Short mmCIF file of C-alpha atoms in Angstrom, two decimals:
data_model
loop_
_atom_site.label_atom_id
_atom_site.label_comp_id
_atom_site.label_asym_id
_atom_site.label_seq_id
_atom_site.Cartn_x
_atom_site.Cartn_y
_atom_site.Cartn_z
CA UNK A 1 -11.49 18.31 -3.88
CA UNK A 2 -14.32 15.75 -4.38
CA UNK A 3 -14.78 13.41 -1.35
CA UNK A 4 -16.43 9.79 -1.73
CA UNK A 5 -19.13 8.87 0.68
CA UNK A 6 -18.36 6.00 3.12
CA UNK A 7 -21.53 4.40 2.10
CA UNK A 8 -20.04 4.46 -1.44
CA UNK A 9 -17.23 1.97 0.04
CA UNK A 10 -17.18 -1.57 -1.63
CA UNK A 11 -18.84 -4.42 0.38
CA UNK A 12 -18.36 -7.53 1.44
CA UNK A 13 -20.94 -9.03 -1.60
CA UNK A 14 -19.11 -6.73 -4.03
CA UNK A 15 -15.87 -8.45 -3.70
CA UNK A 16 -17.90 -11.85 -3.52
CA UNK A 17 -19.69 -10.93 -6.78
CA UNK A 18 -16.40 -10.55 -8.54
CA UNK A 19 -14.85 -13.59 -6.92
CA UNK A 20 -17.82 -15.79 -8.66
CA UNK A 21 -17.05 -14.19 -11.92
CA UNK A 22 -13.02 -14.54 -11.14
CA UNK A 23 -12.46 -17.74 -9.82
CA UNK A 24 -12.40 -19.63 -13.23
CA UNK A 25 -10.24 -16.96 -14.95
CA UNK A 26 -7.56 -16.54 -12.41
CA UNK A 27 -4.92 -18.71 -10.71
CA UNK A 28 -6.36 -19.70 -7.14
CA UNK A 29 -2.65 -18.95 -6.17
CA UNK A 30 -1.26 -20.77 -3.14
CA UNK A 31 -1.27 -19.89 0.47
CA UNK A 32 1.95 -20.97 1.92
CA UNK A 33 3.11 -21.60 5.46
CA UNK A 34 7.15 -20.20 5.49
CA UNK A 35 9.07 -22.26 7.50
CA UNK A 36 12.47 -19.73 7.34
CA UNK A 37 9.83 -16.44 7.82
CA UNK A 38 7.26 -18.35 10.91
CA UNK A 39 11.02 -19.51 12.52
CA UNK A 40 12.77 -15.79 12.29
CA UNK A 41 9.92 -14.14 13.33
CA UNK A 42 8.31 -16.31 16.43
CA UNK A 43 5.05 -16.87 14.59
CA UNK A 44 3.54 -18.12 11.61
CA UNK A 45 3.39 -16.69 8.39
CA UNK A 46 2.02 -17.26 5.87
CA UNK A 47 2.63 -15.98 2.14
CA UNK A 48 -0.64 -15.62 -0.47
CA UNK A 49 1.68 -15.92 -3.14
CA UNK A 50 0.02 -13.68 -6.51
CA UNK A 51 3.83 -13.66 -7.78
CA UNK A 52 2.60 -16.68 -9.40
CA UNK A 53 -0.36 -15.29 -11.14
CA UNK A 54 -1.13 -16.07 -14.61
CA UNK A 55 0.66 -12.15 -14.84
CA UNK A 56 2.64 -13.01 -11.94
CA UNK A 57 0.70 -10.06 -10.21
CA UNK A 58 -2.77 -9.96 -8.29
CA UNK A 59 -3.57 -6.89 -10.90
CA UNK A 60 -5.51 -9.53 -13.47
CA UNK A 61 -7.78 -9.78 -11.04
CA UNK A 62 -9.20 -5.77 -10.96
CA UNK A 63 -8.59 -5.52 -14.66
CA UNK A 64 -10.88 -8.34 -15.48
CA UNK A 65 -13.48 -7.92 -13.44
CA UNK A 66 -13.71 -4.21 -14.54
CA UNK A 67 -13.38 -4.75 -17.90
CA UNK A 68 -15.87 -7.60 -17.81
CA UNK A 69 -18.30 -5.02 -16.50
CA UNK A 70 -18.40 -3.18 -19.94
CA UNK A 71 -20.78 -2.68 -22.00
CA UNK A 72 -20.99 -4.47 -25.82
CA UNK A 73 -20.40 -0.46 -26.89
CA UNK A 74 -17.44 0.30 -25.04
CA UNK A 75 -15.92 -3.02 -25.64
CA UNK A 76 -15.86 -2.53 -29.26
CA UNK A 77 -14.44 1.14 -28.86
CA UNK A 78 -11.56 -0.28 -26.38
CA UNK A 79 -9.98 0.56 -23.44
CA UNK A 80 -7.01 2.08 -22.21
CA UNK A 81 -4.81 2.30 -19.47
CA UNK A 82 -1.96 3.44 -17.34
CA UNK A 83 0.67 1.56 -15.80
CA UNK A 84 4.17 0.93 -14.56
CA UNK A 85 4.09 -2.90 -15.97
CA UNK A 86 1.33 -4.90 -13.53
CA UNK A 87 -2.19 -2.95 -14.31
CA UNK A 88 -0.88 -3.56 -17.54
CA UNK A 89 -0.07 -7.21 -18.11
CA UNK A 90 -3.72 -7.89 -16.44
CA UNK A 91 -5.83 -5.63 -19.19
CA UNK A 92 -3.67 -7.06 -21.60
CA UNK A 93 -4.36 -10.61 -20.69
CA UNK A 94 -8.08 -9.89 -20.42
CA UNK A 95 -7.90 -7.80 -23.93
CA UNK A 96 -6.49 -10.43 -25.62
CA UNK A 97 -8.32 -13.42 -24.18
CA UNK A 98 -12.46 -11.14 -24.74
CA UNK A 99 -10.54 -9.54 -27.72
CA UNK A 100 -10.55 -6.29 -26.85
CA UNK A 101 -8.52 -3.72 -28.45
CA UNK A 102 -6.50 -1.84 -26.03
CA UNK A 103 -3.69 1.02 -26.39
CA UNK A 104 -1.55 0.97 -22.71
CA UNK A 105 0.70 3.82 -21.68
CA UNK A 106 3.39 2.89 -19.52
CA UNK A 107 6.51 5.08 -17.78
CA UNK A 108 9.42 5.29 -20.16
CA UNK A 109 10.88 4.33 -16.56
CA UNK A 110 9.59 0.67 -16.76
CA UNK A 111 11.64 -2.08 -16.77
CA UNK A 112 12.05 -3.47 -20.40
CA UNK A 113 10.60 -7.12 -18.50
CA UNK A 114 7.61 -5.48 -18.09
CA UNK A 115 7.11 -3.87 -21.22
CA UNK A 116 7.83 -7.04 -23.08
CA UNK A 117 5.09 -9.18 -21.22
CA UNK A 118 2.65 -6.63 -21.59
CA UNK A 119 3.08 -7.29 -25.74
CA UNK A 120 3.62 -11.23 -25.01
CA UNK A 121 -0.18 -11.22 -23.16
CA UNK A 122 -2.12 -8.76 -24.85
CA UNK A 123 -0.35 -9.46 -28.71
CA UNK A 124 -2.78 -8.43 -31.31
CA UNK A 125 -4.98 -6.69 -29.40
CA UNK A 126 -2.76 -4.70 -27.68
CA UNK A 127 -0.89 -1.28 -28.44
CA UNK A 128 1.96 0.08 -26.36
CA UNK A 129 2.96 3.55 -26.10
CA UNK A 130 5.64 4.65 -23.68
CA UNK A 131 5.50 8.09 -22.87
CA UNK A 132 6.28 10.47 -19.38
CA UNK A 133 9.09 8.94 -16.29
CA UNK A 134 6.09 8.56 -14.18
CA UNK A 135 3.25 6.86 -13.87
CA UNK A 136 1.20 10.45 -12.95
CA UNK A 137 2.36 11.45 -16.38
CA UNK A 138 1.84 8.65 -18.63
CA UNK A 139 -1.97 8.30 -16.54
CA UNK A 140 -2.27 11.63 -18.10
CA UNK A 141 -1.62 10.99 -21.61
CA UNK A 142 -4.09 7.50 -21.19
CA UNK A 143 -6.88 10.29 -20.45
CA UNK A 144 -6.39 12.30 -22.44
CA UNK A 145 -6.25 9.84 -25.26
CA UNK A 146 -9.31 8.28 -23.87
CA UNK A 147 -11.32 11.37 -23.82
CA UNK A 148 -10.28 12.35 -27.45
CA UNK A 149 -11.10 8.53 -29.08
CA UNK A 150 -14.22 7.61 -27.05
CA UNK A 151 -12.49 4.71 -25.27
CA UNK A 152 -12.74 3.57 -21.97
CA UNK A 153 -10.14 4.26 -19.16
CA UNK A 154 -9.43 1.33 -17.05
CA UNK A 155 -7.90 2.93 -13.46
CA UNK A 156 -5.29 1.03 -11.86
CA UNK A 157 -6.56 1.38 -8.49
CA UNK A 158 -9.26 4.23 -8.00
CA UNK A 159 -12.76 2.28 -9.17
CA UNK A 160 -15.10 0.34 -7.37
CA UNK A 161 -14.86 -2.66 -9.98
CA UNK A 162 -11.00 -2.82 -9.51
CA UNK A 163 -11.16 -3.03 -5.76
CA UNK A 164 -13.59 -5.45 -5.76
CA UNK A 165 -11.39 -7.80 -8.60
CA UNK A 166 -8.62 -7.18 -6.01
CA UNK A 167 -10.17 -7.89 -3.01
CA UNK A 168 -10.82 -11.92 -4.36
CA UNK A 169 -7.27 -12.14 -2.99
CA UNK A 170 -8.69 -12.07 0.33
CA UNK A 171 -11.74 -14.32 -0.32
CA UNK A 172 -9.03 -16.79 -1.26
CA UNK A 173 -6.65 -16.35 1.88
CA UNK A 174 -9.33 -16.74 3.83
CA UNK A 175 -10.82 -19.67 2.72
CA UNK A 176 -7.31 -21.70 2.43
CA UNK A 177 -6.93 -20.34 6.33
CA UNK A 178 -10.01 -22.34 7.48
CA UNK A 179 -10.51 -22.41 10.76
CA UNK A 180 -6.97 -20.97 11.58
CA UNK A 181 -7.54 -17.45 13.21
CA UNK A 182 -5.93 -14.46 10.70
CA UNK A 183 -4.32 -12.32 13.34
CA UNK A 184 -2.18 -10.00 10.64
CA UNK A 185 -2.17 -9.13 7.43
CA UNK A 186 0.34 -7.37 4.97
CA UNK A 187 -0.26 -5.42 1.75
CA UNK A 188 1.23 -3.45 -0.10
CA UNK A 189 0.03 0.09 -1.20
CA UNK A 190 0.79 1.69 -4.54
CA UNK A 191 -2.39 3.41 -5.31
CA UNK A 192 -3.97 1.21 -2.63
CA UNK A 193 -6.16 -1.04 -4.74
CA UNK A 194 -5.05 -3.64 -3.46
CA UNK A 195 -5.09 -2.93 0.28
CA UNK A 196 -8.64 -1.46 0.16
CA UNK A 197 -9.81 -4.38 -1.70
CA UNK A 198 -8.87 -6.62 1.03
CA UNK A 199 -9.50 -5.02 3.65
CA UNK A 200 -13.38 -4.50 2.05
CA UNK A 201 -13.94 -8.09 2.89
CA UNK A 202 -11.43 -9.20 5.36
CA UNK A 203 -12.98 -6.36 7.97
CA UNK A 204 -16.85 -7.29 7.27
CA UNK A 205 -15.35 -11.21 7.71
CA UNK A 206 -12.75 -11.11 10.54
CA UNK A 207 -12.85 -8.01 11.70
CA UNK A 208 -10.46 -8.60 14.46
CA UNK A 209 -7.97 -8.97 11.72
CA UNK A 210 -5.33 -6.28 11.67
CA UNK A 211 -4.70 -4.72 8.47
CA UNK A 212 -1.27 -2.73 7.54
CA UNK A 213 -0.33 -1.29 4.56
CA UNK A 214 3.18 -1.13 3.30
CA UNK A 215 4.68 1.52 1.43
CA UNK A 216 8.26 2.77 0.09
CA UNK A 217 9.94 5.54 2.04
CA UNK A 218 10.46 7.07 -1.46
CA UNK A 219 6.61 7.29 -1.80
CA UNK A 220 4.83 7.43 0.64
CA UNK A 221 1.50 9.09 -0.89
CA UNK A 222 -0.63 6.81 1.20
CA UNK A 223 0.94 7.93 4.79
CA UNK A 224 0.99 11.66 3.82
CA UNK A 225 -2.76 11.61 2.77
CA UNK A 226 -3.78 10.27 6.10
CA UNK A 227 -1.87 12.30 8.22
CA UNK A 228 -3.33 15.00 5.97
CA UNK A 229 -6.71 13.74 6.40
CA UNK A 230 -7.26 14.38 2.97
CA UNK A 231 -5.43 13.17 -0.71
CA UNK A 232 -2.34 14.62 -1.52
CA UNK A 233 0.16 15.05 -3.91
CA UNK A 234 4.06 14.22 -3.39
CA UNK A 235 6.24 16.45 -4.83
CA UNK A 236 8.81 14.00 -5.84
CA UNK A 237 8.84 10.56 -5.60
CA UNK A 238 11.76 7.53 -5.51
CA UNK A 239 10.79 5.46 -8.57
CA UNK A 240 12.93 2.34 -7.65
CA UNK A 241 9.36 0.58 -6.09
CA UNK A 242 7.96 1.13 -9.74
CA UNK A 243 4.75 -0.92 -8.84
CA UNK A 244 4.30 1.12 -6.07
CA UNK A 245 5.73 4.51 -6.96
CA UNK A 246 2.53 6.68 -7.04
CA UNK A 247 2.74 10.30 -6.39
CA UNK A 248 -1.33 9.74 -5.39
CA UNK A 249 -3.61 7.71 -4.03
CA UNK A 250 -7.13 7.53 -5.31
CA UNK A 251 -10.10 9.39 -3.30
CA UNK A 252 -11.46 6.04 -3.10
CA UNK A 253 -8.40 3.98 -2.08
CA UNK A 254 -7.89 6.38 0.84
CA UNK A 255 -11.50 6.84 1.87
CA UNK A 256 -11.18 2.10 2.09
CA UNK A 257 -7.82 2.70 4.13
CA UNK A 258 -8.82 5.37 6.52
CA UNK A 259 -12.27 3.25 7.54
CA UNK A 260 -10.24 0.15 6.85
CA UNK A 261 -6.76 0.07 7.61
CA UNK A 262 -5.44 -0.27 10.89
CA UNK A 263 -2.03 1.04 9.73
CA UNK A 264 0.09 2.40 7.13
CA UNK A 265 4.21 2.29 7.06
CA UNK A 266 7.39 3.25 5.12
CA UNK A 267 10.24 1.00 4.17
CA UNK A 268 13.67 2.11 3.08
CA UNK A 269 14.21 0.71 -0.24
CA UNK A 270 17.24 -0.84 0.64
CA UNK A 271 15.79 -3.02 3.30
CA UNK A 272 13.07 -4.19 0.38
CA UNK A 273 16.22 -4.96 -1.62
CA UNK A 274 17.73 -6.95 1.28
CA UNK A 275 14.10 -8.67 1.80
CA UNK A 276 14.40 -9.94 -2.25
CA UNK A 277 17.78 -11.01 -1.62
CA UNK A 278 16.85 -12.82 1.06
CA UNK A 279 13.31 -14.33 -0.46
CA UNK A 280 15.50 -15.49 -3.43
CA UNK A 281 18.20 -17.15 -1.49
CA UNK A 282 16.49 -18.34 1.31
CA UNK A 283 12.92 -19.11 -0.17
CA UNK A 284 13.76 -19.24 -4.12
CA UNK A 285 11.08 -16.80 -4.33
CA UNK A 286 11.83 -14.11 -7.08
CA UNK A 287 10.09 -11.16 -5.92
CA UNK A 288 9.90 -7.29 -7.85
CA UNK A 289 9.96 -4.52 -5.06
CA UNK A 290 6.74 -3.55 -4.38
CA UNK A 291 6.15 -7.94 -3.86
CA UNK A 292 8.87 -7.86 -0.94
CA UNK A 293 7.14 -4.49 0.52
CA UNK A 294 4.80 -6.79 2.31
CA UNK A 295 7.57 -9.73 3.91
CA UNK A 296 10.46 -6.56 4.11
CA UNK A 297 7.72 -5.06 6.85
CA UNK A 298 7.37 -8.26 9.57
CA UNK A 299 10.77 -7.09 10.72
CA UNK A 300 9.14 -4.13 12.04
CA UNK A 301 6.42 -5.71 13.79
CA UNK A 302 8.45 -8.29 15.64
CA UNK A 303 6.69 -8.17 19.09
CA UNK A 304 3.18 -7.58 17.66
CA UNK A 305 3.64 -10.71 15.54
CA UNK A 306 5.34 -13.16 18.03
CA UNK A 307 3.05 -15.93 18.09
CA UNK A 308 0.35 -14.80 15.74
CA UNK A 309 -0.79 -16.01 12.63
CA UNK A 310 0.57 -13.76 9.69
CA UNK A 311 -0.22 -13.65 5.95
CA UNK A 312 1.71 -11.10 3.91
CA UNK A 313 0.81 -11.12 0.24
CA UNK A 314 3.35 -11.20 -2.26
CA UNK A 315 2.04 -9.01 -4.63
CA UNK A 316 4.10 -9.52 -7.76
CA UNK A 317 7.31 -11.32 -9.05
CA UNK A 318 8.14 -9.31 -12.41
CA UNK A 319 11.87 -8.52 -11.35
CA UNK A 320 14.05 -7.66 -14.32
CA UNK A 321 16.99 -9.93 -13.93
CA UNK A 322 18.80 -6.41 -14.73
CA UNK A 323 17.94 -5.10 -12.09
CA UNK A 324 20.22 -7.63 -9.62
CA UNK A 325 23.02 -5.71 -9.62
CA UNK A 326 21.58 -2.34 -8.66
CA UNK A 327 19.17 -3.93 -6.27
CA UNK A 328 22.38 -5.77 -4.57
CA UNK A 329 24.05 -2.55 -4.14
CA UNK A 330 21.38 -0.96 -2.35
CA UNK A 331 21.24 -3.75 0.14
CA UNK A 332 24.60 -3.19 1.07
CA UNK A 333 24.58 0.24 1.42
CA UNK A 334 21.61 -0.08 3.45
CA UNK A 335 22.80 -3.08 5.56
CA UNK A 336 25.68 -0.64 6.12
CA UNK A 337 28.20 -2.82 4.66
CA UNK A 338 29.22 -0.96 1.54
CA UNK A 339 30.82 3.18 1.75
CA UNK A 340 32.05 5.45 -0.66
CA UNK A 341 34.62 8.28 0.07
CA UNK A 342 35.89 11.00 -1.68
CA UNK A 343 39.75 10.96 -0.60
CA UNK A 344 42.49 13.11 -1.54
CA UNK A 345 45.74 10.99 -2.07
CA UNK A 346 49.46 12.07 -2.69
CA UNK A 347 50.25 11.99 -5.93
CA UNK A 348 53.67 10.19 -5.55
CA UNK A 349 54.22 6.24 -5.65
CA UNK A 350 53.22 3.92 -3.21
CA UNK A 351 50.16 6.19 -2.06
CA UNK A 352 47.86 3.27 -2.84
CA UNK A 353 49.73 0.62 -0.82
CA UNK A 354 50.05 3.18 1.99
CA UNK A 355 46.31 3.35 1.83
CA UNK A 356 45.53 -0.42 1.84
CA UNK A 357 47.85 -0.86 4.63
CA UNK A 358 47.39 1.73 6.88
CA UNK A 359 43.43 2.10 6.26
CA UNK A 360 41.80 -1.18 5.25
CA UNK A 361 40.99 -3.53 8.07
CA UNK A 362 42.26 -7.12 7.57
CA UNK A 363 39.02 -8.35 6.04
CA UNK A 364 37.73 -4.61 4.49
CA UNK A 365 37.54 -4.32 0.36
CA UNK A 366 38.05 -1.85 -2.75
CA UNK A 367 35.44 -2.20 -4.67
CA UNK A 368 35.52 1.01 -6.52
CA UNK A 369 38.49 3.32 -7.04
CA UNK A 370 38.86 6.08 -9.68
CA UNK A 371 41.97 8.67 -9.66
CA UNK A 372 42.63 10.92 -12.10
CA UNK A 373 46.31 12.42 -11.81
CA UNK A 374 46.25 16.11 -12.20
CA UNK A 375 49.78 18.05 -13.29
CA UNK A 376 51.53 19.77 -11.46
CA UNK A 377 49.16 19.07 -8.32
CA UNK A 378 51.10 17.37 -4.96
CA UNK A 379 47.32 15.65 -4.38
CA UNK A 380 44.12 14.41 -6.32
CA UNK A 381 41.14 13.53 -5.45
CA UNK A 382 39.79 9.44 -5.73
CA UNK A 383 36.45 8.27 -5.73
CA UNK A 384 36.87 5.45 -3.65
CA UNK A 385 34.46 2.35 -2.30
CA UNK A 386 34.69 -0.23 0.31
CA UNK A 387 33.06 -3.05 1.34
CA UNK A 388 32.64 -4.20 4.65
CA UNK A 389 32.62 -7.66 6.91
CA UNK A 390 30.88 -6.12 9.84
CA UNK A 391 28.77 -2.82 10.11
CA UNK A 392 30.42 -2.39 12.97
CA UNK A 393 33.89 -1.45 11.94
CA UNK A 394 32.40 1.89 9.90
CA UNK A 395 33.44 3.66 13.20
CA UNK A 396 36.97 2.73 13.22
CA UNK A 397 37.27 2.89 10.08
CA UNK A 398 36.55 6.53 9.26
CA UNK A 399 39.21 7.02 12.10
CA UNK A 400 41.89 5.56 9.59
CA UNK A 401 41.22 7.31 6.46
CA UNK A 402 40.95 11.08 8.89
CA UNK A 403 44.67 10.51 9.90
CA UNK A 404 44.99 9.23 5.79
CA UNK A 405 43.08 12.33 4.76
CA UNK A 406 41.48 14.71 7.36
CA UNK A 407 39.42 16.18 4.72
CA UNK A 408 38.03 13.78 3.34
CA UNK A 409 34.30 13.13 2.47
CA UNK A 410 31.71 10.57 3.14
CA UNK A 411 29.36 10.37 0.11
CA UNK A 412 26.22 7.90 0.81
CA UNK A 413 24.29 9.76 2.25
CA UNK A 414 24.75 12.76 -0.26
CA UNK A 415 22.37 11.48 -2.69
CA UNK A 416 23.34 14.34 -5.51
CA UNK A 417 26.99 13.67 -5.07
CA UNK A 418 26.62 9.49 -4.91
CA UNK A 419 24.09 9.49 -7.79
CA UNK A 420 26.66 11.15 -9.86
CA UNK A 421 29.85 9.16 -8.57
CA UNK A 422 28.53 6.54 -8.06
#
């Protein structure tokens, strides 16, 4: 496997060249201190908020630069590229405002939000073509396109020119910070554009500024390539995080985070879906998942963080309104609130009202309860869900439904049995 040289790592003047060319195309988005965030956590933190990008993503910022970098040639041929919605929206942006044809392959997986701001910003110039449930597979049909039409490939994350369009986030944050000391800062990592970007400048700047990248449990390609000490593949990923659901990382992006970043960690997708519950209610933030990766993290950094100053960028805000509903679900199921059971009742009358009485505690709910009656059968199996006050009375409860049922089965945390059920 090719390795890139450290010397080959973008600079400091890199990411200020593309900053100079950036900084009257993009939004200068706002850095702001969060009252409900610096007050919960002891410190104060600060959110670089690139949900409100003219894409309502940081991504416009490595997709112009890089396509700005072009020649007259390759402009005229095109570009292409491949992306779960974000990447996407920023070439089509820049397409349509250099006019630059462009045909972009996204994830039949991608929200229908996404796909329908990609055609709003790019319009004329712009072709979509949905193909593969990944983004590895629709990346492959981009090259291979490329390769056969003479058109030029625009990576998401693994180029020099798309690090360094990234990394103006940081020239930014920086800059609004002043003479306030940057003691943390989060990022997300999909491919780890974004991350390695920032940290190209923020460590040649501050480099007593800690660094840590935030990824979803369900894909962690970033954390598995560094303990591998090399890039690797995942097998399988969760594609809930779709702006961060990469099976893996570019040899560049990981070379910029192993020199780079001080750490890398996982967070369960339902805690990010708690974090955008929370953003939205408590901040009126709307943030997608791979946004909230970066604020969803602070709660596992409590001690390091008391008293520090904190910026955590919020990477995007293209949440499909669709999406509520599932991402509420996780949250509770996550936050330990919300169980489903697979319970075998008697098939005679009063069965359910025996249940509610005997089982439920006073402030415990149904939220889900299928029964099919079979003939000639003295019990049947229900698919059954409840929703809790308090975590805390899980115990006591599975108690109740073993004397109800001793057979019974807990299905949450069989992920074949509660993805079909369920």
């Amino acid at each position: 496997m090719e390795m890139v040289d450290v010397d080959a790592l973008v600079s400091k003047q890199d990411v200020l060249d593309a900053y100079d060319t950036l900084k009257s195309i993009v939004k200068h988005t706002p850095l702001e201190k969060d009252y409900y965030l610096s007050q919960k956590y002891d410190c104060n933190v600060y959110l670089k908020r690139e949900d409100l990008q003219w894409v309502r993503s940081f991504k416009l910022r490595g997709a112009y630069y890089a396509i700005a970098q072009l020649t007259e040639e390759q402009l005229k041929n095109g570009v292409t590229c491949a992306s779960a919605g974000n990447h996407a929206q920023g070439v089509a942006f820049t397409c349509q405002k250099l006019g630059v044809p462009a045909t972009i392959f996204m994830p039949t997986t991608t929200p229908q939000q996404k796909v329908s701001q990609v055609k709003f910003f790019g319009g004329e110039f712009v072709e979509v073509r949905l193909t593969g449930d990944t983004f590895d597979a629709a990346a492959y049909s981009a090259k291979k396109f490329s390769a056969e039409n003479s058109k030029t490939f625009i990576a998401p994350f693994d180029d020099a020119d798309i690090i360094a369009g990234q990394g103006t986030v940081a020239v930014e944050m920086l800059n609004d910070l002043g003479d306030e000391k940057c003691d943390f800062i989060f990022a997300a990592i999909g491919g780890g554009g974004l991350v390695s970007g920032v940290g190209s400048y923020v460590k040649a700047v501050s480099p007593a500024t800690t660094i840590i990248g935030v990824e979803p449990s369900g894909a962690p390609s970033m954390a598995k390539s560094l303990l591998a000490g090399k890039v690797v593949s995942l097998p399988k990923i969760d594609k809930f995080v779709d702006g961060a659901a990469v099976k893996q990382v570019g040899q560049l992006t990981y070379k910029h985070c192993e020199k780079l970043v001080d750490e890398v960690m996982e967070v369960e997708e339902g805690e990010v879906c708690s974090t955008i519950l929370d953003m939205y209610t408590k901040q009126a933030i709307v943030a997608e998942p791979a946004g909230a990766l970066s604020v969803a993290a602070l709660n596992h950094f409590r001690a390091q963080i008391k008293g520090k100053n904190v910026v955590c960028i919020v990477s995007g805000g293209n949440n499909d309104i669709n999406r509520m509903q599932e991402i509420e679900e996780r949250s509770l199921v996550f936050e330990g609130l919300k169980h489903y059971f697979i319970v075998n009742f008697p098939q005679r009358p009063g069965a359910l009202r025996e249940f509610v009485n005997d089982v439920l505690g006073p402030y415990d709910d149904i939220t889900k309860f299928e029964y099919t009656k079979k003939v000639n059968r003295n019990q049947g199996p229900v698919i059954i869900g409840v929703l809790l006050q308090d975590p805390n009375d899980y115990e006591k409860l599975l108690e109740r439904i073993a004397v109800f049922d001793p057979s019974f089965m807990p299905i949450n945390d069989n992920q074949m049995l509660y993805t079909l059920l369920v």
